[in-house]
PDB file of C-alpha atoms in Angstrom:
ATOM      1  CA  MET A 111       6.725  -8.672  57.873  1.00  0.00           C
ATOM      2  CA  ARG A 112       9.939  -9.998  59.432  1.00  0.00           C
ATOM      3  CA  LYS A 113      12.534  -7.900  60.167  1.00  0.00           C
ATOM      4  CA  THR A 114      16.460  -8.470  59.529  1.00  0.00           C
ATOM      5  CA  GLY A 115      19.099  -7.327  60.798  1.00  0.00           C
ATOM      6  CA  SER A 116      23.549  -7.824  61.715  1.00  0.00           C
ATOM      7  CA  VAL A 117      23.796  -8.262  65.377  1.00  0.00           C
ATOM      8  CA  GLY A 118      26.438  -8.201  67.935  1.00  0.00           C
ATOM      9  CA  VAL A 119      25.620  -9.833  71.334  1.00  0.00           C
ATOM     10  CA  VAL A 120      27.543  -8.005  74.290  1.00  0.00           C
ATOM     11  CA  GLY A 121      27.196  -9.265  77.980  1.00  0.00           C
ATOM     12  CA  GLY A 122      29.666  -9.074  81.293  1.00  0.00           C
ATOM     13  CA  LEU A 123      30.787 -12.898  80.782  1.00  0.00           C
ATOM     14  CA  LEU A 124      30.890 -12.726  77.022  1.00  0.00           C
ATOM     15  CA  LEU A 125      34.067  -9.888  76.921  1.00  0.00           C
ATOM     16  CA  LEU A 126      33.252 -10.284  73.364  1.00  0.00           C
ATOM     17  CA  VAL A 127      32.570  -6.730  72.415  1.00  0.00           C
ATOM     18  CA  ALA A 128      34.778  -4.057  73.667  1.00  0.00           C
ATOM     19  CA  LEU A 129      32.015  -1.862  73.184  1.00  0.00           C
ATOM     20  CA  LEU A 130      31.275  -2.135  76.282  1.00  0.00           C
ATOM     21  CA  VAL A 131      33.745  -3.553  78.150  1.00  0.00           C
ATOM     22  CA  GLY A 132      36.716  -3.334  79.549  1.00  0.00           C
ATOM     23  CA  CYS A 133      39.223  -3.040  82.340  1.00  0.00           C
ATOM     24  CA  GLN A 134      41.581  -0.428  83.902  1.00  0.00           C
ATOM     25  CA  SER A 135      44.520  -0.182  84.796  1.00  0.00           C
ATOM     26  CA  PRO A 136      44.544   0.003  88.806  1.00  0.00           C
ATOM     27  CA  SER A 137      46.484   3.629  90.215  1.00  0.00           C
ATOM     28  CA  ALA A 138      47.767   3.308  93.298  1.00  0.00           C
ATOM     29  CA  GLY A 139      47.153  -0.451  93.647  1.00  0.00           C
ATOM     30  CA  VAL A 140      43.198  -0.473  93.439  1.00  0.00           C
ATOM     31  CA  ALA A 141      41.583  -2.046  90.936  1.00  0.00           C
ATOM     32  CA  GLU A 142      39.293  -0.392  88.566  1.00  0.00           C
ATOM     33  CA  ASP A 143      36.806  -1.850  85.995  1.00  0.00           C
ATOM     34  CA  GLY A 144      35.499   0.272  83.603  1.00  0.00           C
ATOM     35  CA  ARG A 145      33.076  -1.493  81.861  1.00  0.00           C
ATOM     36  CA  LEU A 146      31.374   0.446  80.170  1.00  0.00           C
ATOM     37  CA  GLY A 147      32.189   4.379  81.517  1.00  0.00           C
ATOM     38  CA  GLU A 148      31.340   7.806  80.883  1.00  0.00           C
ATOM     39  CA  PRO A 149      29.042   7.954  77.838  1.00  0.00           C
ATOM     40  CA  ALA A 150      31.395   9.964  75.016  1.00  0.00           C
ATOM     41  CA  THR A 151      30.332  12.980  74.517  1.00  0.00           C
ATOM     42  CA  GLY A 152      28.024  13.267  71.094  1.00  0.00           C
ATOM     43  CA  THR A 153      24.455  13.134  70.522  1.00  0.00           C
ATOM     44  CA  SER A 154      21.101  10.202  70.201  1.00  0.00           C
ATOM     45  CA  THR A 155      17.765   9.633  69.730  1.00  0.00           C
ATOM     46  CA  ALA A 156      15.039   8.033  71.356  1.00  0.00           C
ATOM     47  CA  VAL A 157      13.083   5.784  68.976  1.00  0.00           C
ATOM     48  CA  SER A 158       9.841   6.003  69.744  1.00  0.00           C
ATOM     49  CA  PRO A 159       6.975   2.705  70.538  1.00  0.00           C
ATOM     50  CA  SER A 160       5.092   2.314  67.351  1.00  0.00           C
ATOM     51  CA  PRO A 161       2.070   4.645  69.240  1.00  0.00           C
ATOM     52  CA  THR A 162      -1.220   1.985  67.678  1.00  0.00           C
ATOM     53  CA  ARG A 163       1.820  -1.267  67.628  1.00  0.00           C
ATOM     54  CA  THR A 164       3.487  -2.793  71.584  1.00  0.00           C
ATOM     55  CA  SER A 165       4.353  -5.143  70.620  1.00  0.00           C
ATOM     56  CA  GLY A 166       5.320  -7.375  67.023  1.00  0.00           C
ATOM     57  CA  TYR A 167       5.962  -5.798  64.096  1.00  0.00           C
ATOM     58  CA  GLY A 168       5.767  -2.069  64.763  1.00  0.00           C
ATOM     59  CA  ALA A 169       6.537   0.599  61.911  1.00  0.00           C
ATOM     60  CA  VAL A 170       9.429   0.733  63.391  1.00  0.00           C
ATOM     61  CA  PHE A 171      12.555  -1.569  63.499  1.00  0.00           C
ATOM     62  CA  LEU A 172      12.658  -3.151  66.391  1.00  0.00           C
ATOM     63  CA  ALA A 173      11.398   0.109  69.007  1.00  0.00           C
ATOM     64  CA  VAL A 174      10.620  -0.370  72.434  1.00  0.00           C
ATOM     65  CA  ASP A 175       8.345  -2.940  73.427  1.00  0.00           C
ATOM     66  CA  GLU A 176       9.201  -4.787  70.548  1.00  0.00           C
ATOM     67  CA  CYS A 177      10.504  -8.339  70.551  1.00  0.00           C
ATOM     68  CA  SER A 178      13.301 -10.492  68.737  1.00  0.00           C
ATOM     69  CA  SER A 179      14.854 -13.948  68.764  1.00  0.00           C
ATOM     70  CA  PHE A 180      18.365 -14.811  70.014  1.00  0.00           C
ATOM     71  CA  GLY A 181      21.590 -14.081  67.607  1.00  0.00           C
ATOM     72  CA  THR A 182      25.021 -15.134  67.286  1.00  0.00           C
ATOM     73  CA  THR A 183      25.825 -13.555  64.229  1.00  0.00           C
ATOM     74  CA  SER A 184      21.874 -11.866  62.952  1.00  0.00           C
ATOM     75  CA  PHE A 185      18.880 -11.273  65.227  1.00  0.00           C
ATOM     76  CA  THR A 186      14.576 -11.018  63.479  1.00  0.00           C
ATOM     77  CA  GLU A 187      11.682  -8.884  64.806  1.00  0.00           C
ATOM     78  CA  VAL A 188       9.260 -11.733  66.052  1.00  0.00           C
ATOM     79  CA  PRO A 189       6.337 -11.487  68.142  1.00  0.00           C
ATOM     80  CA  CYS A 190       6.310 -11.113  71.141  1.00  0.00           C
ATOM     81  CA  THR A 191       3.358 -13.703  72.233  1.00  0.00           C
ATOM     82  CA  GLY A 192       5.870 -15.633  69.429  1.00  0.00           C
ATOM     83  CA  GLU A 193       7.519 -19.512  70.978  1.00  0.00           C
ATOM     84  CA  ARG A 194      10.288 -17.750  69.050  1.00  0.00           C
ATOM     85  CA  ALA A 195      10.771 -14.294  71.244  1.00  0.00           C
ATOM     86  CA  ALA A 196      13.736 -14.659  73.790  1.00  0.00           C
ATOM     87  CA  ALA A 197      13.854 -10.715  74.889  1.00  0.00           C
ATOM     88  CA  ARG A 198      12.390  -7.233  74.599  1.00  0.00           C
ATOM     89  CA  VAL A 199      13.962  -3.837  73.910  1.00  0.00           C
ATOM     90  CA  VAL A 200      13.440  -1.351  77.044  1.00  0.00           C
ATOM     91  CA  ALA A 201      15.668   0.681  74.938  1.00  0.00           C
ATOM     92  CA  ARG A 202      16.703   1.897  72.144  1.00  0.00           C
ATOM     93  CA  HIS A 203      18.900   4.290  70.408  1.00  0.00           C
ATOM     94  CA  ASP A 204      20.333   5.823  67.183  1.00  0.00           C
ATOM     95  CA  GLY A 205      23.956   6.045  66.402  1.00  0.00           C
ATOM     96  CA  ALA A 206      26.939   3.921  68.560  1.00  0.00           C
ATOM     97  CA  VAL A 207      27.136   3.134  72.266  1.00  0.00           C
ATOM     98  CA  ARG A 208      29.769   4.960  72.781  1.00  0.00           C
ATOM     99  CA  ASP A 209      28.224   8.852  71.808  1.00  0.00           C
ATOM    100  CA  GLY A 210      25.047   7.817  73.121  1.00  0.00           C
ATOM    101  CA  PRO A 211      23.056   7.361  76.588  1.00  0.00           C
ATOM    102  CA  ARG A 212      23.619   4.443  79.124  1.00  0.00           C
ATOM    103  CA  CYS A 213      21.722   0.610  78.570  1.00  0.00           C
ATOM    104  CA  PRO A 214      18.379   1.199  81.666  1.00  0.00           C
ATOM    105  CA  ALA A 215      20.558  -0.841  84.978  1.00  0.00           C
ATOM    106  CA  ALA A 216      17.792  -3.927  84.782  1.00  0.00           C
ATOM    107  CA  THR A 217      19.570  -4.236  80.585  1.00  0.00           C
ATOM    108  CA  ASP A 218      20.720  -8.288  80.128  1.00  0.00           C
ATOM    109  CA  PHE A 219      21.912  -7.792  77.050  1.00  0.00           C
ATOM    110  CA  VAL A 220      22.752  -5.206  74.019  1.00  0.00           C
ATOM    111  CA  LEU A 221      22.218  -5.651  69.662  1.00  0.00           C
ATOM    112  CA  HIS A 222      24.260  -3.725  67.727  1.00  0.00           C
ATOM    113  CA  ILE A 223      21.691  -2.741  64.577  1.00  0.00           C
ATOM    114  CA  SER A 224      24.031  -1.731  61.605  1.00  0.00           C
ATOM    115  CA  GLU A 225      22.424   0.233  58.950  1.00  0.00           C
ATOM    116  CA  GLN A 226      21.700  -1.483  56.091  1.00  0.00           C
ATOM    117  CA  ARG A 227      18.932  -1.114  53.307  1.00  0.00           C
ATOM    118  CA  PRO A 228      15.787  -4.160  53.708  1.00  0.00           C
ATOM    119  CA  ALA A 229      12.977  -4.480  51.343  1.00  0.00           C
ATOM    120  CA  SER A 230      10.887  -2.511  53.751  1.00  0.00           C
ATOM    121  CA  ASP A 231      12.015  -0.261  57.030  1.00  0.00           C
ATOM    122  CA  GLU A 232       9.957   1.686  59.509  1.00  0.00           C
ATOM    123  CA  ASP A 233       9.752   5.654  57.362  1.00  0.00           C
ATOM    124  CA  GLY A 234       9.538   3.616  53.875  1.00  0.00           C
ATOM    125  CA  ASP A 235      13.126   4.067  52.154  1.00  0.00           C
ATOM    126  CA  GLY A 236      15.394   1.181  52.499  1.00  0.00           C
ATOM    127  CA  ALA A 237      17.385   2.087  55.145  1.00  0.00           C
ATOM    128  CA  VAL A 238      17.315   1.352  58.727  1.00  0.00           C
ATOM    129  CA  PRO A 239      19.667   3.495  60.942  1.00  0.00           C
ATOM    130  CA  ARG A 240      23.012   2.310  62.755  1.00  0.00           C
ATOM    131  CA  GLY A 241      21.483   1.846  66.539  1.00  0.00           C
ATOM    132  CA  TYR A 242      21.923  -0.250  69.623  1.00  0.00           C
ATOM    133  CA  ALA A 243      18.883  -1.592  71.558  1.00  0.00           C
ATOM    134  CA  CYS A 244      19.449  -2.342  75.304  1.00  0.00           C
ATOM    135  CA  MET A 245      17.254  -5.558  75.614  1.00  0.00           C
ATOM    136  CA  ARG A 246      16.312  -7.869  78.130  1.00  0.00           C
ATOM    137  CA  ASN A 247      15.001 -11.041  78.406  1.00  0.00           C
ATOM    138  CA  LEU A 248      11.384 -12.722  78.934  1.00  0.00           C
ATOM    139  CA  GLN A 249      12.473 -15.688  80.585  1.00  0.00           C
ATOM    140  CA  PRO A 250      15.272 -15.771  83.315  1.00  0.00           C
ATOM    141  CA  PRO A 251      18.453 -15.728  84.116  1.00  0.00           C
ATOM    142  CA  HIS A 252      18.941 -12.081  84.264  1.00  0.00           C
ATOM    143  CA  PRO A 253      22.086 -11.438  84.327  1.00  0.00           C
ATOM    144  CA  GLY A 254      21.486  -7.523  84.314  1.00  0.00           C
ATOM    145  CA  ASP A 255      20.040  -7.787  88.263  1.00  0.00           C
ATOM    146  CA  PRO A 256      22.716  -7.243  90.596  1.00  0.00           C
ATOM    147  CA  GLY A 257      23.852 -10.079  91.761  1.00  0.00           C
ATOM    148  CA  GLY A 258      23.301 -11.498  88.308  1.00  0.00           C
ATOM    149  CA  GLY A 259      27.153 -11.748  86.733  1.00  0.00           C
ATOM    150  CA  GLY A 260      26.467  -9.782  83.623  1.00  0.00           C
ATOM    151  CA  GLY A 261      24.773  -7.364  81.714  1.00  0.00           C
ATOM    152  CA  PRO A 262      26.881  -4.346  80.074  1.00  0.00           C
ATOM    153  CA  ARG A 263      26.607  -2.420  83.453  1.00  0.00           C
ATOM    154  CA  THR A 264      28.297  -3.264  86.975  1.00  0.00           C
ATOM    155  CA  VAL A 265      25.789  -2.630  89.519  1.00  0.00           C
ATOM    156  CA  VAL A 266      25.406  -2.220  93.215  1.00  0.00           C
ATOM    157  CA  GLY A 267      25.274  -6.108  94.249  1.00  0.00           C
ATOM    158  CA  ASP A 268      27.632  -6.806  91.701  1.00  0.00           C
ATOM    159  CA  CYS A 269      30.315  -9.217  92.423  1.00  0.00           C
ATOM    160  CA  VAL A 270      33.744  -9.475  90.524  1.00  0.00           C
ATOM    161  CA  TYR A 271      37.146 -11.363  90.935  1.00  0.00           C
ATOM    162  CA  SER A 272      40.806  -9.909  90.454  1.00  0.00           C
ATOM    163  CA  SER A 273      41.274 -11.169  86.683  1.00  0.00           C
ATOM    164  CA  GLY A 274      46.202 -10.156  86.541  1.00  0.00           C
ATOM    165  CA  ASP A 275      47.305  -7.253  85.999  1.00  0.00           C
ATOM    166  CA  GLY A 276      44.949  -5.403  88.090  1.00  0.00           C
ATOM    167  CA  GLN A 277      41.565  -5.597  86.543  1.00  0.00           C
ATOM    168  CA  VAL A 278      38.025  -6.817  87.794  1.00  0.00           C
ATOM    169  CA  ARG A 279      35.568  -8.955  85.501  1.00  0.00           C
ATOM    170  CA  GLU A 280      32.103  -9.666  86.872  1.00  0.00           C
ATOM    171  CA  THR A 281      30.646 -12.477  88.057  1.00  0.00           C
ATOM    172  CA  ALA A 282      27.806 -14.339  89.266  1.00  0.00           C
ATOM    173  CA  CYS A 283      27.595 -13.656  93.465  1.00  0.00           C
ATOM    174  CA  ASP A 284      26.168 -16.887  94.073  1.00  0.00           C
ATOM    175  CA  GLY A 285      29.426 -18.806  92.479  1.00  0.00           C
ATOM    176  CA  THR A 286      27.843 -20.722  89.574  1.00  0.00           C
ATOM    177  CA  GLY A 287      29.848 -18.636  87.783  1.00  0.00           C
ATOM    178  CA  GLU A 288      32.992 -19.847  86.022  1.00  0.00           C
ATOM    179  CA  ARG A 289      35.005 -18.068  88.241  1.00  0.00           C
ATOM    180  CA  GLN A 290      34.429 -17.578  92.592  1.00  0.00           C
ATOM    181  CA  PRO A 291      33.513 -13.947  93.501  1.00  0.00           C
ATOM    182  CA  GLU A 292      36.058 -11.016  95.494  1.00  0.00           C
ATOM    183  CA  TYR A 293      34.214  -8.920  96.092  1.00  0.00           C
ATOM    184  CA  ARG A 294      30.805  -6.712  96.286  1.00  0.00           C
ATOM    185  CA  VAL A 295      29.839  -4.149  95.321  1.00  0.00           C
ATOM    186  CA  THR A 296      27.999  -2.184  97.618  1.00  0.00           C
ATOM    187  CA  ARG A 297      27.529   0.846  97.163  1.00  0.00           C
ATOM    188  CA  ALA A 298      27.527   4.190  94.233  1.00  0.00           C
ATOM    189  CA  VAL A 299      29.008   6.927  95.226  1.00  0.00           C
ATOM    190  CA  ALA A 300      30.431   9.961  93.049  1.00  0.00           C
ATOM    191  CA  GLY A 301      34.069   9.959  94.719  1.00  0.00           C
ATOM    192  CA  ARG A 302      36.361   7.549  96.314  1.00  0.00           C
ATOM    193  CA  ALA A 303      36.760   9.250  99.945  1.00  0.00           C
ATOM    194  CA  ASP A 304      32.588   8.591  99.832  1.00  0.00           C
ATOM    195  CA  CYS A 305      32.893   5.256 100.587  1.00  0.00           C
ATOM    196  CA  PRO A 306      33.173   3.164 104.269  1.00  0.00           C
ATOM    197  CA  GLY A 307      36.742   2.411 105.915  1.00  0.00           C
ATOM    198  CA  SER A 308      36.119  -0.916 104.864  1.00  0.00           C
ATOM    199  CA  THR A 309      36.521  -0.410 100.791  1.00  0.00           C
ATOM    200  CA  ALA A 310      38.809  -2.692  99.130  1.00  0.00           C
ATOM    201  CA  LEU A 311      38.478  -1.923  95.931  1.00  0.00           C
ATOM    202  CA  TYR A 312      37.177   0.879  93.907  1.00  0.00           C
ATOM    203  CA  VAL A 313      34.921  -0.491  90.952  1.00  0.00           C
ATOM    204  CA  ARG A 314      34.189   2.109  88.178  1.00  0.00           C
ATOM    205  CA  LEU A 315      30.460   2.466  87.846  1.00  0.00           C
ATOM    206  CA  GLY A 316      29.305   5.756  85.826  1.00  0.00           C
ATOM    207  CA  GLY A 317      26.303   7.622  85.810  1.00  0.00           C
ATOM    208  CA  ASP A 318      26.371  10.274  88.633  1.00  0.00           C
ATOM    209  CA  ARG A 319      27.777   8.208  90.524  1.00  0.00           C
ATOM    210  CA  PRO A 320      30.854   6.441  88.884  1.00  0.00           C
ATOM    211  CA  VAL A 321      32.751   4.635  92.083  1.00  0.00           C
ATOM    212  CA  GLY A 322      31.233   1.871  93.599  1.00  0.00           C
ATOM    213  CA  CYS A 323      33.052   0.733  96.342  1.00  0.00           C
ATOM    214  CA  ALA A 324      34.047  -2.945  97.007  1.00  0.00           C
ATOM    215  CA  ARG A 325      34.157  -4.560  99.758  1.00  0.00           C
ATOM    216  CA  PRO A 326      35.559  -8.511 100.482  1.00  0.00           C
ATOM    217  CA  LEU A 327      34.292 -12.278 100.350  1.00  0.00           C
TER     218      LEU A 327
END
């Protein structure tokens, strides 16, 4: 039986959901990209995939390795081998993005799953808990890849441009995006002092190496 839910689709280029993409004003004339940033304190429980089904219609709604169709206001869980399959779940967590683990670096976009009560669900109580699924497109393009110009995270190899007011945004390194790249993130380090002398911009990445060293293009 198909399962449906309300959705928010997040991509680095669309900049539609402020939960994932945000920028910070620079200090001392240096801009920082605040996309995702440091995870807020909180707990999150990973949803394990069904032990007997790793794709298609599993016992858990959009578990890891299951697939969804694309949608801007709604989505549907579909078999990964079906014609409507567009993206695969690479990580799945309960709760809000700001309180949970960060999505893997290869994530192309994030689906926000609102709490609801469909006719059928994983444990039979009629409820699908609020959560989010980190998605990877089944076919290219992959905006979450280094230099791809999108995705919920900024990683080494990504390019950014100045968007005004001391802020930066990610764009495709090959120049195919709406804006031309101005800087490339070449290294992720623990602090600004660890960046090479050629660094012209410090980009906030989050994680255990939160500072991105970017050079001009």
